């Protein structure tokens, strides 16, 4: 299919039988290629599919045909419901979402099913006729065994085409949409005048918002040969329309062809076989890497024909996706998912990216991560120390890349998050060396030893979680921190940074891989810099073991919603409280409130609500608090009880569950410490909460009763941080109650496994008739002494 023409031309093309079969089986024919699309290039990435304006949807035989090949699978396409004794046909799945996709788009349907519909009708007529004849001949109503003759495909198509179209008409009528039947044969593509007529007809139908339902005129084409896997069985193979859909898409200059089948897409080996992997993106030239299986039980094309047709359409400028139309994946709306650019089925692209795919990166990280976990602890420490040294040695390169990102920043808030400096790089290096020291007794640490029985000893030891996906926004200092924590804990890492810090992340990742390479585990940390959506990353549930989002509460919520099969470690919001008790010291209150709110108001550990004991109101302390907040330009919102105590009050807060993330806060009044605890439990997010008081008994009760990840006494909420806790760094702060809570450092990235060492023991040895008994003695836990880590200094 030529890429572009200045005028219509005829080209003689000899196509393979598989590609030619849908229009004219077992023949080679002439195909006239029309004017190329105004933009002859297909889309190169799934995200661009949102731009598709003209779409061809091909409903394959396996999608619309029943399991017995007699009639349509209405349970998949329709839902029948009885209302007022009338059978109403309601579009249920594929066609329902067709209309959701059709906003501002032109769509055409290529359908199979005429033969199946006619086969059902003719078999019914034959059986009825035979039963009547037998009843008359034998004089009794008992129906004896009857054999149904093999039905010729063209006769079935002739009998079924009108019924198939009537069904589509009824379905589309429910949406007040008109349909039109278009039957084509080989001549309609090979004869230039007929081709122009067909093109003109379809263009006019689309202009009038009439949905073309297109099928091959199976009543006049040669019958297909029986499928090899169905030989000897009295069934009729349903005609495949893959090449018809491809030709139609190119002829009509369609942006996208969606070919729906009964499999999720194209696999590298037959689906259902061991190690068969779904191919996300297929490129021309990859055919040799595919092992095709048998053809569909219905249809004559098979996946090989679909691939050939898809590549032909791709060459003509039409993007193609092959997906499952019988059991839509992910959200249950396969067509809309594809048009929205989600990772559904196999996407055909002409442009192969220079780097590995996201799936390949994940697999490389997992394989290299297992080698990383098997290193000695001091070797992992050496990698981290080398990375710390590189941050200092290569600071000029890092800062130059960082300046490129900062020059593109659109706001001062973004500049603050993006900015790196020599001092910040030095602090990062110090934190990494702390992680290196902590890594010496992390992986492989024995937590428990038990003598189960004589010569039978059990150990519980720490091991890595596996593959971590850390998604962070515009904070490039996050990359070396989480990389060091992953290395120390023996985990593989996929790091997905924000595009705002692309240049800085790139150089930091290069330095990380340089450090990893000293022990041959360069691929253990991967920077995901492709255009893949975060939702697509969250669907790699068979390859990723834990997702850690670092960013806004909205980012965390989105990831928690998208990650259906992968645990997410994070906090949804950072609604932190500072409670000023009636016995608080003035100087401590001012310092703690100022630091909690104003040090870095965008942080998740910044104060959002200030709770004040009622006795503090109308005192010099309260006046000083208000004056300080005004001096710091903090906008104050009044809680309901605080507002009721004032004649002229600030604007009343809309919600007590607000995370401002800026120089804003809410002030509310409580009558006691217990009331403050109740308020925090009701409106807080279990992140970080503070009490300021000189009464030790009150403070201890607050610390014990409050159920938050971090609970502080007389200190700023900003101390909720892995570095400040002495963890070296953190991968995030968790408000969950399972696994890890609060700032998550090295310990939070480990899980355990049980190791049992015996001497031919069996469970039967401990039965009533056995010769052994359980001891379950606790044994002392001893740890191996780590060797000295090299390269700990900055020099």
Tab-separated table of N, CA, C and O in Angstrom, residues 439-551:
chain	number	residue	atom	x	y	z
A	439	UNK	N	22.457	-0.577	55.992
A	439	UNK	CA	22.219	-1.737	55.126
A	439	UNK	C	22.975	-2.977	55.564
A	439	UNK	O	22.718	-4.071	55.064
A	440	UNK	N	23.913	-2.829	56.497
A	440	UNK	CA	24.753	-3.968	56.864
A	440	UNK	C	23.980	-5.086	57.562
A	440	UNK	O	24.368	-6.244	57.492
A	441	UNK	N	22.916	-4.738	58.257
A	441	UNK	CA	22.140	-5.782	58.936
A	441	UNK	C	20.680	-5.748	58.484
A	441	UNK	O	19.765	-5.908	59.285
A	442	UNK	N	20.487	-5.548	57.190
A	442	UNK	CA	19.110	-5.459	56.680
A	442	UNK	C	18.673	-6.788	56.070
A	442	UNK	O	17.981	-7.583	56.713
A	443	UNK	N	19.111	-7.048	54.840
A	443	UNK	CA	18.710	-8.279	54.151
A	443	UNK	C	19.411	-9.483	54.787
A	443	UNK	O	20.609	-9.452	55.068
A	444	UNK	N	18.650	-10.528	55.034
A	444	UNK	CA	19.216	-11.742	55.604
A	444	UNK	C	19.349	-11.725	57.111
A	444	UNK	O	19.934	-12.648	57.694
A	445	UNK	N	18.803	-10.713	57.763
A	445	UNK	CA	18.876	-10.646	59.224
A	445	UNK	C	17.914	-11.658	59.840
A	445	UNK	O	16.749	-11.732	59.469
A	446	UNK	N	18.402	-12.420	60.799
A	446	UNK	CA	17.583	-13.437	61.454
A	446	UNK	C	16.737	-12.771	62.538
A	446	UNK	O	17.267	-12.125	63.448
A	447	UNK	N	15.438	-12.894	62.434
A	447	UNK	CA	14.527	-12.314	63.421
A	447	UNK	C	14.146	-13.305	64.512
A	447	UNK	O	13.883	-12.913	65.646
A	448	UNK	N	14.115	-14.576	64.155
A	448	UNK	CA	13.663	-15.588	65.121
A	448	UNK	C	14.278	-16.932	64.762
A	448	UNK	O	14.376	-17.270	63.593
A	449	UNK	N	14.691	-17.679	65.813
A	449	UNK	CA	15.178	-19.038	65.618
A	449	UNK	C	14.442	-19.966	66.571
A	449	UNK	O	14.272	-19.646	67.751
A	450	UNK	N	13.992	-21.077	66.037
A	450	UNK	CA	13.229	-22.033	66.837
A	450	UNK	C	13.726	-23.444	66.565
A	450	UNK	O	13.880	-23.836	65.400
A	451	UNK	N	13.980	-24.197	67.672
A	451	UNK	CA	14.254	-25.620	67.505
A	451	UNK	C	12.902	-26.338	67.527
A	451	UNK	O	12.299	-26.529	68.579
A	452	UNK	N	12.421	-26.685	66.346
A	452	UNK	CA	11.115	-27.321	66.229
A	452	UNK	C	11.152	-28.726	66.822
A	452	UNK	O	10.221	-29.164	67.511
A	453	UNK	N	12.226	-29.437	66.551
A	453	UNK	CA	12.432	-30.789	67.084
A	453	UNK	C	13.919	-31.076	67.001
A	453	UNK	O	14.717	-30.228	66.563
A	454	UNK	N	14.324	-32.228	67.399
A	454	UNK	CA	15.729	-32.607	67.342
A	454	UNK	C	16.210	-32.575	65.882
A	454	UNK	O	15.603	-33.189	64.999
A	455	UNK	N	17.277	-31.806	65.642
A	455	UNK	CA	17.845	-31.635	64.295
A	455	UNK	C	16.876	-30.987	63.303
A	455	UNK	O	17.021	-31.156	62.094
A	456	UNK	N	15.917	-30.256	63.804
A	456	UNK	CA	14.961	-29.547	62.933
A	456	UNK	C	14.860	-28.107	63.428
A	456	UNK	O	14.220	-27.841	64.452
A	457	UNK	N	15.519	-27.163	62.715
A	457	UNK	CA	15.585	-25.777	63.159
A	457	UNK	C	14.950	-24.846	62.123
A	457	UNK	O	15.154	-24.988	60.921
A	458	UNK	N	14.212	-23.866	62.650
A	458	UNK	CA	13.455	-22.917	61.839
A	458	UNK	C	13.989	-21.515	62.073
A	458	UNK	O	14.246	-21.127	63.218
A	459	UNK	N	14.143	-20.759	60.982
A	459	UNK	CA	14.558	-19.357	61.075
A	459	UNK	C	13.597	-18.477	60.286
A	459	UNK	O	13.114	-18.874	59.227
A	460	UNK	N	13.340	-17.305	60.824
A	460	UNK	CA	12.619	-16.265	60.085
A	460	UNK	C	13.629	-15.173	59.761
A	460	UNK	O	14.227	-14.582	60.663
A	461	UNK	N	13.830	-14.905	58.463
A	461	UNK	CA	14.856	-13.956	58.056
A	461	UNK	C	14.250	-12.882	57.145
A	461	UNK	O	13.215	-13.092	56.508
A	462	UNK	N	14.891	-11.740	57.115
A	462	UNK	CA	14.416	-10.628	56.289
A	462	UNK	C	14.863	-10.810	54.840
A	462	UNK	O	15.989	-11.252	54.582
A	463	UNK	N	13.985	-10.469	53.919
A	463	UNK	CA	14.272	-10.556	52.488
A	463	UNK	C	13.662	-9.347	51.793
A	463	UNK	O	12.759	-8.693	52.328
A	464	UNK	N	14.121	-9.010	50.580
A	464	UNK	CA	13.517	-7.896	49.833
A	464	UNK	C	12.067	-8.196	49.456
A	464	UNK	O	11.665	-9.352	49.337
A	465	UNK	N	11.309	-7.142	49.231
A	465	UNK	CA	9.927	-7.294	48.758
A	465	UNK	C	9.913	-7.755	47.309
A	465	UNK	O	9.098	-8.575	46.914
A	466	UNK	N	10.817	-7.236	46.485
A	466	UNK	CA	10.881	-7.656	45.079
A	466	UNK	C	11.120	-6.483	44.156
A	466	UNK	O	12.209	-5.911	44.131
A	467	UNK	N	10.107	-6.102	43.405
A	467	UNK	CA	10.198	-4.976	42.471
A	467	UNK	C	9.332	-3.836	43.000
A	467	UNK	O	8.122	-4.006	43.195
A	468	UNK	N	9.949	-2.693	43.222
A	468	UNK	CA	9.248	-1.506	43.706
A	468	UNK	C	9.010	-0.548	42.549
A	468	UNK	O	9.879	-0.349	41.704
A	469	UNK	N	7.820	0.031	42.520
A	469	UNK	CA	7.527	1.128	41.598
A	469	UNK	C	7.312	2.374	42.439
A	469	UNK	O	6.355	2.441	43.219
A	470	UNK	N	8.206	3.332	42.318
A	470	UNK	CA	8.091	4.590	43.051
A	470	UNK	C	7.760	5.690	42.059
A	470	UNK	O	8.505	5.921	41.099
A	471	UNK	N	6.629	6.323	42.264
A	471	UNK	CA	6.160	7.389	41.374
A	471	UNK	C	6.254	8.701	42.140
A	471	UNK	O	5.642	8.857	43.205
A	472	UNK	N	7.042	9.624	41.629
A	472	UNK	CA	7.228	10.889	42.329
A	472	UNK	C	7.066	12.035	41.355
A	472	UNK	O	7.265	11.891	40.149
A	473	UNK	N	6.706	13.183	41.909
A	473	UNK	CA	6.476	14.357	41.070
A	473	UNK	C	7.776	15.166	40.976
A	473	UNK	O	8.857	14.594	40.996
A	474	UNK	N	7.680	16.448	40.898
A	474	UNK	CA	8.829	17.274	40.516
A	474	UNK	C	9.821	17.482	41.655
A	474	UNK	O	10.138	18.611	42.027
A	475	UNK	N	10.365	16.379	42.207
A	475	UNK	CA	11.411	16.492	43.233
A	475	UNK	C	12.538	15.539	42.864
A	475	UNK	O	12.529	14.374	43.256
A	476	UNK	N	13.525	16.008	42.112
A	476	UNK	CA	14.571	15.108	41.621
A	476	UNK	C	15.432	14.507	42.730
A	476	UNK	O	16.032	13.449	42.536
A	477	UNK	N	15.513	15.165	43.930
A	477	UNK	CA	16.299	14.591	45.012
A	477	UNK	C	15.711	13.277	45.503
A	477	UNK	O	16.388	12.502	46.195
A	478	UNK	N	14.470	13.017	45.122
A	478	UNK	CA	13.823	11.757	45.498
A	478	UNK	C	14.514	10.561	44.840
A	478	UNK	O	14.593	9.480	45.438
A	479	UNK	N	15.018	10.732	43.627
A	479	UNK	CA	15.573	9.603	42.869
A	479	UNK	C	16.768	8.954	43.560
A	479	UNK	O	16.780	7.736	43.767
A	480	UNK	N	17.813	9.707	43.953
A	480	UNK	CA	18.918	9.032	44.652
A	480	UNK	C	18.517	8.483	46.013
A	480	UNK	O	19.060	7.466	46.458
A	481	UNK	N	17.557	9.127	46.677
A	481	UNK	CA	17.116	8.635	47.984
A	481	UNK	C	16.461	7.261	47.866
A	481	UNK	O	16.843	6.306	48.554
A	482	UNK	N	15.463	7.164	46.990
A	482	UNK	CA	14.757	5.883	46.881
A	482	UNK	C	15.645	4.830	46.231
A	482	UNK	O	15.519	3.636	46.529
A	483	UNK	N	16.565	5.256	45.358
A	483	UNK	CA	17.497	4.299	44.766
A	483	UNK	C	18.377	3.683	45.841
A	483	UNK	O	18.595	2.463	45.871
A	484	UNK	N	18.896	4.519	46.739
A	484	UNK	CA	19.750	4.014	47.805
A	484	UNK	C	18.983	3.081	48.731
A	484	UNK	O	19.503	2.040	49.157
A	485	UNK	N	17.751	3.425	49.062
A	485	UNK	CA	16.943	2.555	49.923
A	485	UNK	C	16.645	1.229	49.238
A	485	UNK	O	16.656	0.171	49.882
A	486	UNK	N	16.363	1.275	47.942
A	486	UNK	CA	16.104	0.035	47.204
A	486	UNK	C	17.363	-0.832	47.163
A	486	UNK	O	17.295	-2.047	47.360
A	487	UNK	N	18.500	-0.220	46.914
A	487	UNK	CA	19.760	-0.974	46.857
A	487	UNK	C	20.063	-1.594	48.216
A	487	UNK	O	20.425	-2.769	48.323
A	488	UNK	N	19.919	-0.791	49.275
A	488	UNK	CA	20.225	-1.291	50.622
A	488	UNK	C	19.338	-2.461	51.008
A	488	UNK	O	19.771	-3.381	51.707
A	489	UNK	N	18.088	-2.446	50.552
A	489	UNK	CA	17.140	-3.508	50.904
A	489	UNK	C	17.112	-4.626	49.873
A	489	UNK	O	16.317	-5.558	50.004
A	490	UNK	N	17.946	-4.533	48.841
A	490	UNK	CA	18.014	-5.594	47.843
A	490	UNK	C	16.837	-5.645	46.897
A	490	UNK	O	16.591	-6.677	46.257
A	491	UNK	N	16.090	-4.546	46.768
A	491	UNK	CA	14.928	-4.497	45.890
A	491	UNK	C	15.287	-3.915	44.534
A	491	UNK	O	16.123	-3.011	44.436
A	492	UNK	N	14.634	-4.414	43.495
A	492	UNK	CA	14.696	-3.764	42.190
A	492	UNK	C	13.791	-2.543	42.223
A	492	UNK	O	12.826	-2.482	42.988
A	493	UNK	N	14.096	-1.562	41.394
A	493	UNK	CA	13.354	-0.300	41.433
A	493	UNK	C	13.001	0.179	40.043
A	493	UNK	O	13.854	0.230	39.157
A	494	UNK	N	11.724	0.530	39.878
A	494	UNK	CA	11.263	1.304	38.724
A	494	UNK	C	10.929	2.685	39.243
A	494	UNK	O	10.049	2.831	40.094
A	495	UNK	N	11.630	3.690	38.757
A	495	UNK	CA	11.404	5.061	39.204
A	495	UNK	C	10.709	5.832	38.088
A	495	UNK	O	11.224	5.925	36.977
A	496	UNK	N	9.533	6.363	38.386
A	496	UNK	CA	8.768	7.155	37.418
A	496	UNK	C	8.702	8.582	37.935
A	496	UNK	O	7.955	8.892	38.859
A	497	UNK	N	9.532	9.449	37.366
A	497	UNK	CA	9.578	10.834	37.807
A	497	UNK	C	8.720	11.743	36.956
A	497	UNK	O	8.278	11.374	35.862
A	498	UNK	N	8.487	12.926	37.464
A	498	UNK	CA	7.706	13.903	36.722
A	498	UNK	C	8.487	14.457	35.550
A	498	UNK	O	9.721	14.584	35.594
A	499	UNK	N	7.777	14.797	34.478
A	499	UNK	CA	8.449	15.313	33.283
A	499	UNK	C	9.110	16.659	33.555
A	499	UNK	O	10.019	17.069	32.826
A	500	UNK	N	8.673	17.360	34.611
A	500	UNK	CA	9.261	18.662	34.930
A	500	UNK	C	10.734	18.537	35.300
A	500	UNK	O	11.498	19.490	35.163
A	501	UNK	N	11.140	17.366	35.802
A	501	UNK	CA	12.527	17.159	36.225
A	501	UNK	C	13.232	16.161	35.320
A	501	UNK	O	14.162	15.469	35.757
A	502	UNK	N	12.838	16.078	34.070
A	502	UNK	CA	13.339	15.036	33.165
A	502	UNK	C	14.852	15.079	33.024
A	502	UNK	O	15.531	14.041	33.062
A	503	UNK	N	15.438	16.265	32.853
A	503	UNK	CA	16.882	16.356	32.643
A	503	UNK	C	17.659	15.991	33.904
A	503	UNK	O	18.669	15.281	33.844
A	504	UNK	N	17.179	16.463	35.050
A	504	UNK	CA	17.861	16.140	36.305
A	504	UNK	C	17.743	14.660	36.612
A	504	UNK	O	18.718	14.022	37.035
A	505	UNK	N	16.554	14.103	36.417
A	505	UNK	CA	16.365	12.671	36.687
A	505	UNK	C	17.270	11.824	35.797
A	505	UNK	O	17.787	10.794	36.231
A	506	UNK	N	17.444	12.257	34.561
A	506	UNK	CA	18.265	11.478	33.632
A	506	UNK	C	19.706	11.376	34.125
A	506	UNK	O	20.286	10.280	34.170
A	507	UNK	N	20.317	12.500	34.526
A	507	UNK	CA	21.708	12.452	34.967
A	507	UNK	C	21.839	11.715	36.291
A	507	UNK	O	22.798	10.954	36.513
A	508	UNK	N	20.861	11.877	37.182
A	508	UNK	CA	20.915	11.168	38.461
A	508	UNK	C	20.770	9.661	38.262
A	508	UNK	O	21.413	8.865	38.965
A	509	UNK	N	19.955	9.274	37.301
A	509	UNK	CA	19.811	7.840	37.022
A	509	UNK	C	21.085	7.275	36.409
A	509	UNK	O	21.501	6.144	36.725
A	510	UNK	N	21.731	8.040	35.544
A	510	UNK	CA	22.991	7.584	34.960
A	510	UNK	C	24.045	7.359	36.038
A	510	UNK	O	24.793	6.370	36.003
A	511	UNK	N	24.096	8.257	37.024
A	511	UNK	CA	25.055	8.105	38.114
A	511	UNK	C	24.700	6.896	38.981
A	511	UNK	O	25.599	6.181	39.458
A	512	UNK	N	23.409	6.671	39.165
A	512	UNK	CA	22.975	5.504	39.945
A	512	UNK	C	23.397	4.218	39.260
A	512	UNK	O	23.908	3.293	39.905
A	513	UNK	N	23.203	4.146	37.952
A	513	UNK	CA	23.593	2.939	37.236
A	513	UNK	C	25.118	2.789	37.200
A	513	UNK	O	25.629	1.660	37.221
A	514	UNK	N	25.836	3.903	37.172
A	514	UNK	CA	27.300	3.829	37.235
A	514	UNK	C	27.743	3.217	38.564
A	514	UNK	O	28.674	2.394	38.608
A	515	UNK	N	27.084	3.599	39.647
A	515	UNK	CA	27.414	3.032	40.954
A	515	UNK	C	27.035	1.557	41.025
A	515	UNK	O	27.797	0.733	41.547
A	516	UNK	N	25.893	1.205	40.501
A	516	UNK	CA	25.463	-0.195	40.512
A	516	UNK	C	26.397	-1.083	39.713
A	516	UNK	O	26.584	-2.267	40.025
A	517	UNK	N	27.003	-0.514	38.699
A	517	UNK	CA	27.816	-1.314	37.779
A	517	UNK	C	29.114	-1.810	38.416
A	517	UNK	O	29.758	-2.714	37.878
A	518	UNK	N	29.489	-1.255	39.559
A	518	UNK	CA	30.727	-1.723	40.185
A	518	UNK	C	30.579	-3.164	40.680
A	518	UNK	O	31.580	-3.847	40.899
A	519	UNK	N	29.352	-3.616	40.847
A	519	UNK	CA	29.115	-5.013	41.221
A	519	UNK	C	28.197	-5.712	40.209
A	519	UNK	O	27.553	-6.709	40.541
A	520	UNK	N	28.117	-5.176	38.983
A	520	UNK	CA	27.446	-5.866	37.895
A	520	UNK	C	25.939	-5.938	37.988
A	520	UNK	O	25.332	-6.862	37.455
A	521	UNK	N	25.305	-4.962	38.643
A	521	UNK	CA	23.836	-4.979	38.769
A	521	UNK	C	23.261	-3.659	38.242
A	521	UNK	O	22.347	-3.075	38.820
A	522	UNK	N	23.788	-3.207	37.127
A	522	UNK	CA	23.424	-1.906	36.565
A	522	UNK	C	21.940	-1.766	36.300
A	522	UNK	O	21.365	-0.682	36.437
A	523	UNK	N	21.279	-2.850	35.891
A	523	UNK	CA	19.881	-2.763	35.465
A	523	UNK	C	18.888	-2.830	36.623
A	523	UNK	O	17.684	-2.799	36.394
A	524	UNK	N	19.359	-2.937	37.866
A	524	UNK	CA	18.439	-3.107	38.996
A	524	UNK	C	17.584	-1.878	39.248
A	524	UNK	O	16.507	-1.970	39.842
A	525	UNK	N	18.048	-0.703	38.840
A	525	UNK	CA	17.289	0.542	38.983
A	525	UNK	C	17.001	1.080	37.592
A	525	UNK	O	17.929	1.380	36.831
A	526	UNK	N	15.725	1.180	37.266
A	526	UNK	CA	15.301	1.642	35.944
A	526	UNK	C	14.525	2.950	36.076
A	526	UNK	O	13.677	3.092	36.957
A	527	UNK	N	14.833	3.893	35.197
A	527	UNK	CA	14.080	5.145	35.125
A	527	UNK	C	13.061	5.008	34.006
A	527	UNK	O	13.430	4.879	32.835
A	528	UNK	N	11.785	5.002	34.354
A	528	UNK	CA	10.719	4.873	33.361
A	528	UNK	C	10.452	6.265	32.806
A	528	UNK	O	9.781	7.081	33.428
A	529	UNK	N	10.979	6.525	31.638
A	529	UNK	CA	10.838	7.849	31.037
A	529	UNK	C	10.052	7.801	29.742
A	529	UNK	O	10.052	8.744	28.971
A	530	UNK	N	9.375	6.668	29.493
A	530	UNK	CA	8.550	6.574	28.290
A	530	UNK	C	7.276	7.373	28.483
A	530	UNK	O	7.017	7.923	29.548
A	531	UNK	N	6.447	7.394	27.456
A	531	UNK	CA	5.206	8.150	27.528
A	531	UNK	C	4.051	7.310	28.083
A	531	UNK	O	2.893	7.667	27.944
A	532	UNK	N	4.384	6.193	28.708
A	532	UNK	CA	3.343	5.340	29.264
A	532	UNK	C	2.589	6.083	30.366
A	532	UNK	O	3.159	6.851	31.130
A	533	UNK	N	1.310	5.822	30.454
A	533	UNK	CA	0.502	6.405	31.500
A	533	UNK	C	0.757	5.672	32.813
A	533	UNK	O	1.115	4.498	32.842
A	534	UNK	N	0.573	6.398	33.925
A	534	UNK	CA	0.738	5.790	35.240
A	534	UNK	C	-0.229	4.620	35.409
A	534	UNK	O	0.104	3.603	36.013
A	535	UNK	N	-1.438	4.743	34.840
A	535	UNK	CA	-2.418	3.656	34.933
A	535	UNK	C	-1.870	2.373	34.319
A	535	UNK	O	-2.124	1.287	34.826
A	536	UNK	N	-1.122	2.488	33.225
A	536	UNK	CA	-0.556	1.308	32.588
A	536	UNK	C	0.501	0.662	33.472
A	536	UNK	O	0.603	-0.565	33.552
A	537	UNK	N	1.304	1.481	34.146
A	537	UNK	CA	2.294	0.938	35.070
A	537	UNK	C	1.618	0.168	36.200
A	537	UNK	O	2.091	-0.878	36.628
A	538	UNK	N	0.498	0.702	36.647
A	538	UNK	CA	-0.197	0.091	37.786
A	538	UNK	C	-0.867	-1.229	37.428
A	538	UNK	O	-1.374	-1.923	38.319
A	539	UNK	N	-0.875	-1.582	36.158
A	539	UNK	CA	-1.493	-2.843	35.756
A	539	UNK	C	-0.484	-3.983	35.626
A	539	UNK	O	-0.870	-5.105	35.312
A	540	UNK	N	0.789	-3.716	35.878
A	540	UNK	CA	1.805	-4.764	35.774
A	540	UNK	C	1.846	-5.578	37.070
A	540	UNK	O	2.885	-5.691	37.725
A	541	UNK	N	0.701	-6.135	37.431
A	541	UNK	CA	0.578	-6.799	38.724
A	541	UNK	C	1.376	-8.092	38.802
A	541	UNK	O	1.664	-8.568	39.908
A	542	UNK	N	1.746	-8.669	37.680
A	542	UNK	CA	2.533	-9.892	37.709
A	542	UNK	C	4.030	-9.602	37.811
A	542	UNK	O	4.822	-10.527	37.990
A	543	UNK	N	4.417	-8.334	37.712
A	543	UNK	CA	5.841	-7.997	37.697
A	543	UNK	C	6.229	-7.039	38.814
A	543	UNK	O	7.384	-7.007	39.233
A	544	UNK	N	5.293	-6.239	39.308
A	544	UNK	CA	5.581	-5.240	40.341
A	544	UNK	C	4.953	-5.698	41.655
A	544	UNK	O	3.805	-6.128	41.692
A	545	UNK	N	5.714	-5.574	42.743
A	545	UNK	CA	5.258	-6.082	44.038
A	545	UNK	C	4.727	-5.004	44.966
A	545	UNK	O	3.921	-5.293	45.855
A	546	UNK	N	5.170	-3.779	44.810
A	546	UNK	CA	4.717	-2.698	45.691
A	546	UNK	C	4.847	-1.377	44.956
A	546	UNK	O	5.857	-1.111	44.304
A	547	UNK	N	3.811	-0.535	45.070
A	547	UNK	CA	3.824	0.811	44.491
A	547	UNK	C	3.911	1.820	45.625
A	547	UNK	O	3.166	1.732	46.613
A	548	UNK	N	4.824	2.780	45.472
A	548	UNK	CA	4.978	3.823	46.482
A	548	UNK	C	4.854	5.178	45.785
A	548	UNK	O	5.769	5.599	45.075
A	549	UNK	N	3.725	5.856	45.927
A	549	UNK	CA	3.586	7.190	45.340
A	549	UNK	C	4.123	8.256	46.279
A	549	UNK	O	3.877	8.234	47.482
A	550	UNK	N	4.856	9.201	45.725
A	550	UNK	CA	5.360	10.338	46.502
A	550	UNK	C	4.928	11.610	45.788
A	550	UNK	O	5.410	11.909	44.702
A	551	UNK	N	3.992	12.308	46.387
A	551	UNK	CA	3.505	13.518	45.759
A	551	UNK	C	2.222	13.972	46.429
A	551	UNK	O	1.975	13.706	47.604
